[in-house]
Coordinates of C-alpha atoms and ligand atoms in Angstrom, one line a residue:
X1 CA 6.4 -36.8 -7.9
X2 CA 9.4 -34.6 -8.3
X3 CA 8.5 -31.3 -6.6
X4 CA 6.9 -29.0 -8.4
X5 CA 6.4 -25.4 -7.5
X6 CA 3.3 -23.2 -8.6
X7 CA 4.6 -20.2 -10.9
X8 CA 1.7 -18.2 -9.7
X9 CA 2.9 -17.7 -5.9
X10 CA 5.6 -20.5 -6.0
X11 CA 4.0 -22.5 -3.3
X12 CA 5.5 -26.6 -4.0
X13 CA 2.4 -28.1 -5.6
X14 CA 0.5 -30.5 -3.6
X15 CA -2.9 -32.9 -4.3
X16 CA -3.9 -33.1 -0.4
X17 CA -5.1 -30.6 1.1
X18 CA -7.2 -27.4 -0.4
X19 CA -6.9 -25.4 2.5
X20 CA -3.1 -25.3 2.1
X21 CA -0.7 -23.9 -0.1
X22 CA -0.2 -25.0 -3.9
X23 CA -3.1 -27.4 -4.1
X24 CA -4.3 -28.6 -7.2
X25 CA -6.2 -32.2 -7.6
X26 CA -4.9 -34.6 -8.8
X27 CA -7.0 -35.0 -12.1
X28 CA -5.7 -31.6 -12.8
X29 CA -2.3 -32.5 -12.4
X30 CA -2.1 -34.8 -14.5
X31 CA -3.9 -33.0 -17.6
X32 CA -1.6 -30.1 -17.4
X33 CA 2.1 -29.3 -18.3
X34 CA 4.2 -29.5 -15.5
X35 CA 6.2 -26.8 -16.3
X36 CA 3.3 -24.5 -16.5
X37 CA 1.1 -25.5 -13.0
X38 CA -0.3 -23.0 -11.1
X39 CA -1.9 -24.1 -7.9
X40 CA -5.9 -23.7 -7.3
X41 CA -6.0 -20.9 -6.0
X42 CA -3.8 -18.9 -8.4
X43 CA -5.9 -20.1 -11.2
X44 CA -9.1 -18.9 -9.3
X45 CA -7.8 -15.0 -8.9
X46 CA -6.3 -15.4 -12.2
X47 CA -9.3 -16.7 -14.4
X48 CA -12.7 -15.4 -11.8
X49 CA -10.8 -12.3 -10.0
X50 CA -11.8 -14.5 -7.1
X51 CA -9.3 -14.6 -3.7
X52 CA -9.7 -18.1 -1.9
X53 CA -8.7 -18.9 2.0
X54 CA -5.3 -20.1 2.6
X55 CA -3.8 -21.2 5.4
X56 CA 0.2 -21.7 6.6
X57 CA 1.8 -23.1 9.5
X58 CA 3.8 -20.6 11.9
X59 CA 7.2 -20.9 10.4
X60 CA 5.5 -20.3 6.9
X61 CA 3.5 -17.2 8.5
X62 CA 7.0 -15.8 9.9
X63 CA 8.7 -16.0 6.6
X64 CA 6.3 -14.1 5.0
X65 CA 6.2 -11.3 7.9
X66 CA 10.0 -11.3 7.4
X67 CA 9.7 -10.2 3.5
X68 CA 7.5 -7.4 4.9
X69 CA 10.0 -6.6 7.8
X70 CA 12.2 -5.6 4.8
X71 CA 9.6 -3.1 3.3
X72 CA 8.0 1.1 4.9
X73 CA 4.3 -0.6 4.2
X74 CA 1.0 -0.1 5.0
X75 CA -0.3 -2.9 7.4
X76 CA -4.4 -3.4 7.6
X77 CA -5.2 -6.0 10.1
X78 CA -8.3 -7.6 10.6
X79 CA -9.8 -8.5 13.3
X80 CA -13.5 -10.7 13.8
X81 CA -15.4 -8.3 16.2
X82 CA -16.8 -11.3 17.3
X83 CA -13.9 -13.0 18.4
X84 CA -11.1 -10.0 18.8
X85 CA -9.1 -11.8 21.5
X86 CA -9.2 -15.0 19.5
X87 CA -8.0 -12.5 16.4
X88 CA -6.0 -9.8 17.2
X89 CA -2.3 -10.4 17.1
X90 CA -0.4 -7.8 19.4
X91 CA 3.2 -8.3 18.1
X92 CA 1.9 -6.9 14.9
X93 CA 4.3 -4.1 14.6
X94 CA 7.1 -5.7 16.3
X95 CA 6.6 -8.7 13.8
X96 CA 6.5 -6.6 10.8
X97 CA 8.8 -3.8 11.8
X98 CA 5.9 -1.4 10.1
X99 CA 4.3 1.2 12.4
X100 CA 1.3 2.2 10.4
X101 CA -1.7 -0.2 11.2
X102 CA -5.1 0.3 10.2
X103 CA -7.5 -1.8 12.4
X104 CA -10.6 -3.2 10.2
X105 CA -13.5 -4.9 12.3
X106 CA -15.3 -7.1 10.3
X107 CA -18.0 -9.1 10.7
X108 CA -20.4 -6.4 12.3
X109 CA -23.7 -7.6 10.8
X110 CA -22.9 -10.6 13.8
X111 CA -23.8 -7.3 16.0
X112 CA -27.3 -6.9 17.3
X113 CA -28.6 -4.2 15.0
X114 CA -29.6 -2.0 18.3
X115 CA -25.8 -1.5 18.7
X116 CA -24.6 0.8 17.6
X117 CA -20.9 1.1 15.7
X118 CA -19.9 3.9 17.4
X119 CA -20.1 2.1 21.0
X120 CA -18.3 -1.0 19.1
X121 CA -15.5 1.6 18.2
X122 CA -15.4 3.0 21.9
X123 CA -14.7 -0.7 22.7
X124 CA -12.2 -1.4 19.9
X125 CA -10.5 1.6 21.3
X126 CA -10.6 0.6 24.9
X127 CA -8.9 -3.1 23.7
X128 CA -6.4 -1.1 22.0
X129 CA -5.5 1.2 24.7
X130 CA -5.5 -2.0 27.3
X131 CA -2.8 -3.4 24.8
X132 CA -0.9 -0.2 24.4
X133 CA -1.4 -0.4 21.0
X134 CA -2.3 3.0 18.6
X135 CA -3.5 2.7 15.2
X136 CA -3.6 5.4 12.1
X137 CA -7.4 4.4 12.0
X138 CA -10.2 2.0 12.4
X139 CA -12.8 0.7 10.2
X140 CA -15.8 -1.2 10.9
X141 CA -17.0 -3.7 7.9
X142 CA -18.9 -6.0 6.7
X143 CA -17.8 -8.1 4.3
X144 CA -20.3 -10.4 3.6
X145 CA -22.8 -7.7 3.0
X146 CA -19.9 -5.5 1.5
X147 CA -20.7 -2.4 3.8
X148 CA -18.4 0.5 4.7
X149 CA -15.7 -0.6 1.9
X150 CA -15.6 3.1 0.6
X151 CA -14.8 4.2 3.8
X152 CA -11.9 1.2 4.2
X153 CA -10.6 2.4 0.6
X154 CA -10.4 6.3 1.5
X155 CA -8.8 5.4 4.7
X156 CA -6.0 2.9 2.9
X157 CA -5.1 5.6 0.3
X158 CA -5.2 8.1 2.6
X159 CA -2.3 6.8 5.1
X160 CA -0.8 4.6 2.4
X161 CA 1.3 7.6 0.6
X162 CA 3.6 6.1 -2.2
X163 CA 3.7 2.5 -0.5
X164 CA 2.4 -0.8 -0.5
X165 CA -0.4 -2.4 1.3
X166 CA -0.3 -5.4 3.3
X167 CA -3.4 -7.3 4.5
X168 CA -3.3 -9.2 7.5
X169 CA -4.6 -11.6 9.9
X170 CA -5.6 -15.0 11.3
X171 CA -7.6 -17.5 9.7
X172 CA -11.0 -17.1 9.7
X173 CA -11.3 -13.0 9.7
X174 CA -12.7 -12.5 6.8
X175 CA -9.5 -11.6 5.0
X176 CA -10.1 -13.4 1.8
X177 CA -14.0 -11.5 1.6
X178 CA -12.5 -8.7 2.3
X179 CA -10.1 -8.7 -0.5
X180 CA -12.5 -10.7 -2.7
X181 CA -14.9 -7.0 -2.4
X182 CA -11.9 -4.8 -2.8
X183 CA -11.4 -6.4 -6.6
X184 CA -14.8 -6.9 -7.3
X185 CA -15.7 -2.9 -6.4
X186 CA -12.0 -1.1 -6.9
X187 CA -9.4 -3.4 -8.9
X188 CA -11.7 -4.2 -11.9
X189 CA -11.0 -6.9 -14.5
X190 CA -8.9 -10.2 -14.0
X191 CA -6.5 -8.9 -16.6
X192 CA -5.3 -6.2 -13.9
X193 CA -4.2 -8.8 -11.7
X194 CA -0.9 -10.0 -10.9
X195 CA 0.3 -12.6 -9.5
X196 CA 3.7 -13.1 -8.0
X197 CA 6.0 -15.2 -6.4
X198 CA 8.2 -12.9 -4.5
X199 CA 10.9 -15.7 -4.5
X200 CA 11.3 -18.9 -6.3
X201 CA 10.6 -22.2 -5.0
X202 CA 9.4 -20.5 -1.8
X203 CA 6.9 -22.9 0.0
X204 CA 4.5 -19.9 0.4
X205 CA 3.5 -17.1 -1.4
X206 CA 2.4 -13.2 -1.2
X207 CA -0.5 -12.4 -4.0
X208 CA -0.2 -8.7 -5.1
X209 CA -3.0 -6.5 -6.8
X210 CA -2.2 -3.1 -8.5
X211 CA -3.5 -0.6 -7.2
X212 CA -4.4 2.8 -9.3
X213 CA -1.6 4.8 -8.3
X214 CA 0.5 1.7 -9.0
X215 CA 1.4 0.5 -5.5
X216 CA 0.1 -3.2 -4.8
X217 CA -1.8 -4.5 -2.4
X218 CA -1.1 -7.6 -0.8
X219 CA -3.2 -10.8 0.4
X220 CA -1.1 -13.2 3.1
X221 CA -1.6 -15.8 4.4
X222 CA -3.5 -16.2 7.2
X223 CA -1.9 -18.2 10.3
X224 CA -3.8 -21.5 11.5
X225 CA -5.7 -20.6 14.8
X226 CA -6.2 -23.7 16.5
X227 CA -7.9 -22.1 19.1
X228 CA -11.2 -22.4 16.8
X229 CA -13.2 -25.2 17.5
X230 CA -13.5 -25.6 14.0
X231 CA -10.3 -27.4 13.9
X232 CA -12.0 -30.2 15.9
X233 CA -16.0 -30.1 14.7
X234 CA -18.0 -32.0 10.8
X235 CA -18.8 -28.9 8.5
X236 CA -22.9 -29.7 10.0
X237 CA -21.8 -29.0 13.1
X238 CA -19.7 -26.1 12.5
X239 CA -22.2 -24.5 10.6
X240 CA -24.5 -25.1 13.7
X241 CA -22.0 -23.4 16.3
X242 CA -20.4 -20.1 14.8
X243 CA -22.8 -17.3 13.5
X244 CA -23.5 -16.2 10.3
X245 CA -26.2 -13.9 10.7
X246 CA -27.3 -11.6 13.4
X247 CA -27.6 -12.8 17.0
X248 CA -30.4 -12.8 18.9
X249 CA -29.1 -12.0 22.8
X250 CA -31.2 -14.5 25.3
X251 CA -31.5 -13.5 28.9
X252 CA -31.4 -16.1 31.7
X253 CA -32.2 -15.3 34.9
X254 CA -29.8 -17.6 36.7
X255 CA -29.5 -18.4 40.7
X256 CA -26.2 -19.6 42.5
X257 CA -25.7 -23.2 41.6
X258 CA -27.1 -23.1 37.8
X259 CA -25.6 -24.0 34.9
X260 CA -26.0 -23.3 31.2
X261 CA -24.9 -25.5 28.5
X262 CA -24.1 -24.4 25.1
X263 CA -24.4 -27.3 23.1
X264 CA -21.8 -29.7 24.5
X265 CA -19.2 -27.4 23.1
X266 CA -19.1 -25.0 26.7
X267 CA -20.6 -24.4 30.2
X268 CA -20.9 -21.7 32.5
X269 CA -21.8 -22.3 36.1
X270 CA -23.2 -19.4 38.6
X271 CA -20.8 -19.9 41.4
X272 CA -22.3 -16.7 43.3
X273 CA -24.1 -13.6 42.0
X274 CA -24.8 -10.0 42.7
X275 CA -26.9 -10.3 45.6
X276 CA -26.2 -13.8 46.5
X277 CA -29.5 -15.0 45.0
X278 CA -30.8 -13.7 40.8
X279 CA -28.1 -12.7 38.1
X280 CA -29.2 -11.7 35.2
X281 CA -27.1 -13.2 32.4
X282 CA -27.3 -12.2 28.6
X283 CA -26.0 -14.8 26.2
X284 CA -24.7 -13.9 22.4
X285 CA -24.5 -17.2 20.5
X286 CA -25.2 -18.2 16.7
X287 CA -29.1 -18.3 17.6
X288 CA -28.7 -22.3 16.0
X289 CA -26.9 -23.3 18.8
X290 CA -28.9 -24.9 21.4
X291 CA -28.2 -23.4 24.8
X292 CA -29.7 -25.9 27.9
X293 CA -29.7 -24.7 31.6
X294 CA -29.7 -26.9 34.7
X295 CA -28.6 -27.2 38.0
X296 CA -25.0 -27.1 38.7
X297 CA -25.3 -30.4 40.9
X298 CA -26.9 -32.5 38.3
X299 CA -24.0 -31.1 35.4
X300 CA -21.4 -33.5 35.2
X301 CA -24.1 -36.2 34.8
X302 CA -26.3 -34.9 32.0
X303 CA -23.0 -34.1 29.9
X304 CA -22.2 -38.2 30.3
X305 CA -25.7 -39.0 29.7
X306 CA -26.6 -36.4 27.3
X307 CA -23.2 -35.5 25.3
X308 CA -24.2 -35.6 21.5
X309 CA -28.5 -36.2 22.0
X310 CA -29.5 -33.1 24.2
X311 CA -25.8 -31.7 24.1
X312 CA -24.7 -31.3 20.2
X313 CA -23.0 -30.1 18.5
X314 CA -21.1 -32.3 18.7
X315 CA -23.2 -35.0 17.4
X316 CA -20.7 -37.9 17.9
X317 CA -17.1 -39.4 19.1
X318 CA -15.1 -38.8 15.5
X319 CA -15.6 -35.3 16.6
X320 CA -12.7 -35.0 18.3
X321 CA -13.4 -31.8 21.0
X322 CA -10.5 -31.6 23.1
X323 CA -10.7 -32.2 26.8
X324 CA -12.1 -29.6 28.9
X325 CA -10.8 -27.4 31.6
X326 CA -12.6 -24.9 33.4
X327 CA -11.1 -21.5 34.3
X328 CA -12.7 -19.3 37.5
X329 CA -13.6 -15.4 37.2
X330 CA -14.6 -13.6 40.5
X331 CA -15.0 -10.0 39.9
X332 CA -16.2 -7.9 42.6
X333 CA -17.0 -4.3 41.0
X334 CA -19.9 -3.7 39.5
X335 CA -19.4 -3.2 35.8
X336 CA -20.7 -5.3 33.5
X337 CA -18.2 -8.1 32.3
X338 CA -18.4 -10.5 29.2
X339 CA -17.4 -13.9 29.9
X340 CA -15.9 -15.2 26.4
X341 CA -15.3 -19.1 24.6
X342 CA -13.5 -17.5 21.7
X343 CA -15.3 -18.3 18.4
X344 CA -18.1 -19.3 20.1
X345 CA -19.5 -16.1 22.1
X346 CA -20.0 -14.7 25.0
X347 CA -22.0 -14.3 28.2
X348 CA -23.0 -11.0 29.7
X349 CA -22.8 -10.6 33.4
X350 CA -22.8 -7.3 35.9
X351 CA -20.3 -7.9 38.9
X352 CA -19.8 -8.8 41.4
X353 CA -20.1 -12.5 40.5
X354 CA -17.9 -15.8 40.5
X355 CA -18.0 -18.0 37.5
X356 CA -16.6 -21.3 36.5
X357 CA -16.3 -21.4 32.7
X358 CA -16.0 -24.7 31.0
X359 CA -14.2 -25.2 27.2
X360 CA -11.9 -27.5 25.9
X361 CA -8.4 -26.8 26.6
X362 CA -7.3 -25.4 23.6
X363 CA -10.2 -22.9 23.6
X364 CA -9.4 -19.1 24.7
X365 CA -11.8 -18.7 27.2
X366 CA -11.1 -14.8 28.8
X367 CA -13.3 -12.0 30.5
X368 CA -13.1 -8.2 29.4
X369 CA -15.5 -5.6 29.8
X370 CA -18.8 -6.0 28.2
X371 CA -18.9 -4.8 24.7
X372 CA -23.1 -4.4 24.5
Ligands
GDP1 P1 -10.1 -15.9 6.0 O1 -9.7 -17.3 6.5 O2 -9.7 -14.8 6.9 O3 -9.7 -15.7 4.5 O4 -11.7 -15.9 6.1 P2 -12.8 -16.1 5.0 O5 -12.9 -14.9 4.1 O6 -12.7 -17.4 4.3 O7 -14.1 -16.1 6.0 C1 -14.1 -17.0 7.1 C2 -15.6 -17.3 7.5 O8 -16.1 -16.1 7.9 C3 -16.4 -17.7 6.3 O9 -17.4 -18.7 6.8 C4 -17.1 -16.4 5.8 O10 -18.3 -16.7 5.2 C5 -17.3 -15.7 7.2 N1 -17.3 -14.2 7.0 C6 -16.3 -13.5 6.4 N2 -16.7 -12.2 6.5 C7 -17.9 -12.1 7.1 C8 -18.7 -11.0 7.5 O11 -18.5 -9.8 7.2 N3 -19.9 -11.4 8.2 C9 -20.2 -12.7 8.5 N4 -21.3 -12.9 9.1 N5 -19.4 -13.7 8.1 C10 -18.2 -13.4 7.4

């Protein structure tokens, strides 16, 4: 096939992949006009108002930040409260040359209901300030059950002035339900959409929405994180391992020389503990996964005997979870740390302790003080 480019957001057509660019399959295809394609997801916001994931490599990612470099905008990132570390891009600003950032945390409903947001906004500040980064505002959400979006829409015309609006940030965050709400409550009908390729035969594309005062806001793609272990898990198992509805915090009392298991997916051994003997560890994990303590000593062996039986996800070998690596925190105050497999979630411990944390290797595994 000659290439073809979409002439909704000019991304070159393809019939493999429906988490990338310009996909279309291939039944499609060959009903339609060539001259007139639009990929999937085009048609979608066109016809059902309805934004879709989509997903570019790095080089793609940095050609769209460069169109913004050119542009004063309004940048909104999102971040997954769940996962900020996994989420939260730094270079930001440097990347798209715009200083105005509003931070949106989404996926609060993940949260405990006991915690409150204005503790999770302390911490979101505290991250910030660790960074050095400042932002106009920040906004908690959640877009699945579409709370706080008033407050997200004040807040964006409020700092936005005469210019555009970008939306930003990694696979995975949420973006598309975020933006899926904003034209669902704000934008209205499909006919008020527009969709645009900012350039021709572009191999990726920025989809704009007018807004009322005739700005546009923009959806872009969000960069592959292949830190997330759902790069390397089924759909079953997935499901299984990141949560989708509140979590339900376990406590374990562990003694020096225990392990916990979470799934086969991570491990966390109790090197040493506060007083040398109990540690009180609180575990936030999708409540589906199954967590499976044992003694340190004995470890190894259940993860050859047991990997995919007693261990799962993952369930078997085509799952291809990296190799694992373990990574060593000793922290002698005596504030209360989390210990975090990004995606996954975390593990709650007062120091002093030493910990060995087991992920696969391509797994952000970090420690930061404790957000609950
Ligand atoms: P994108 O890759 O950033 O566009 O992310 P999506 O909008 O496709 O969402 C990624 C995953 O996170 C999907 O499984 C969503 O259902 C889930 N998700 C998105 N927003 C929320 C939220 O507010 N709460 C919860 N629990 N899950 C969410």
């Amino acid at each position: 096939m000659a290439d073809v480019f979409c002439k909704g957001c000019g991304a070159l057509i393809q019939n493999k992949d429906d988490r990338l660019p310009g996909y279309i399959s291939e039944e499609l295809l060959e009903k339609k006009d060539i001259s007139e394609v639009v990929c999937q997801r085009c048609y979608r916001i066109r016809n059902y108002s309805e934004v879709y994931p989509y997903q570019v490599s790095n080089s793609d990612y940095l050609e769209v930040i460069e169109k913004i470099k050119k542009e004063d905008a309004l940048i909104v990132k999102i971040v997954d409260i769940f996962d900020f570390s996994g989420s939260f891009v730094p270079a930001i600003k440097e990347l798209t040359g715009n200083e105005d950032v509003i931070l949106v945390g989404n996926k609060m409903d993940l949260m405990p209901k006991n915690v409150k947001p204005s503790r999770i906004m302390d911490w979101l500040q505290l991250m910030l300030n660790s960074q050095g980064f400042t932002v106009l505002d920040t906004v908690l959400l959640s877009a699945k059950f579409g709370d706080n979006f008033d407050e997200l829409m004040e807040k964006i015309y409020e700092h936005k002035k005469h210019r555009n609006v970008y939306i930003v940030g990694s696979t995975n965050v949420g973006k598309s339900r975020i933006i899926n709400q904003i034209l669902k409550r704000y934008l209205g009908v499909a006919s008020d959409i527009l969709t645009e390729s900012l350039s021709p035969k572009t191999t990726i594309g920025l989809i704009g929405f007018q807004l009322l005062d005739g700005t546009y806001i923009y959806d872009t793609p969000g960069v592959i994180n292949k830190h997330q272990y759902m790069h390397y898990l089924s759909r079953p198992s997935y499901k299984l391992t990141v949560p989708n509805r509140e979590i339900k915090p376990i406590i374990y009392q562990l003694n020096e020389g225990q392990t916990l298991f979470f799934g086969g997916l991570a491990r966390l051994d109790i090197i040493s503990g506060e007083t040398g003997d109990v540690i009180s560890a609180v575990t936030y994990f999708a409540n589906t996964l199954n967590i499976h303590r044992t003694k340190t000593a004995k470890a190894d062996k259940l993860y050859l005997d047991k990997l995919y039986s007693l261990l799962s996800p993952p369930f078997s070998k085509d799952e291809d979870v990296p190799k694992w690596i373990y990574h060593e925190f000793k922290v002698r105050d005596n504030q209360k740390y989390d210990i975090v497999f990004s995606g996954l979630g975390f593990v709650t411990l007062r120091a002093p302790f030493c910990v060995r944390a087991y992920a696969p290797f391509v797994v952000g595994v970090y420690t930061r003080l404790a957000i609950i």
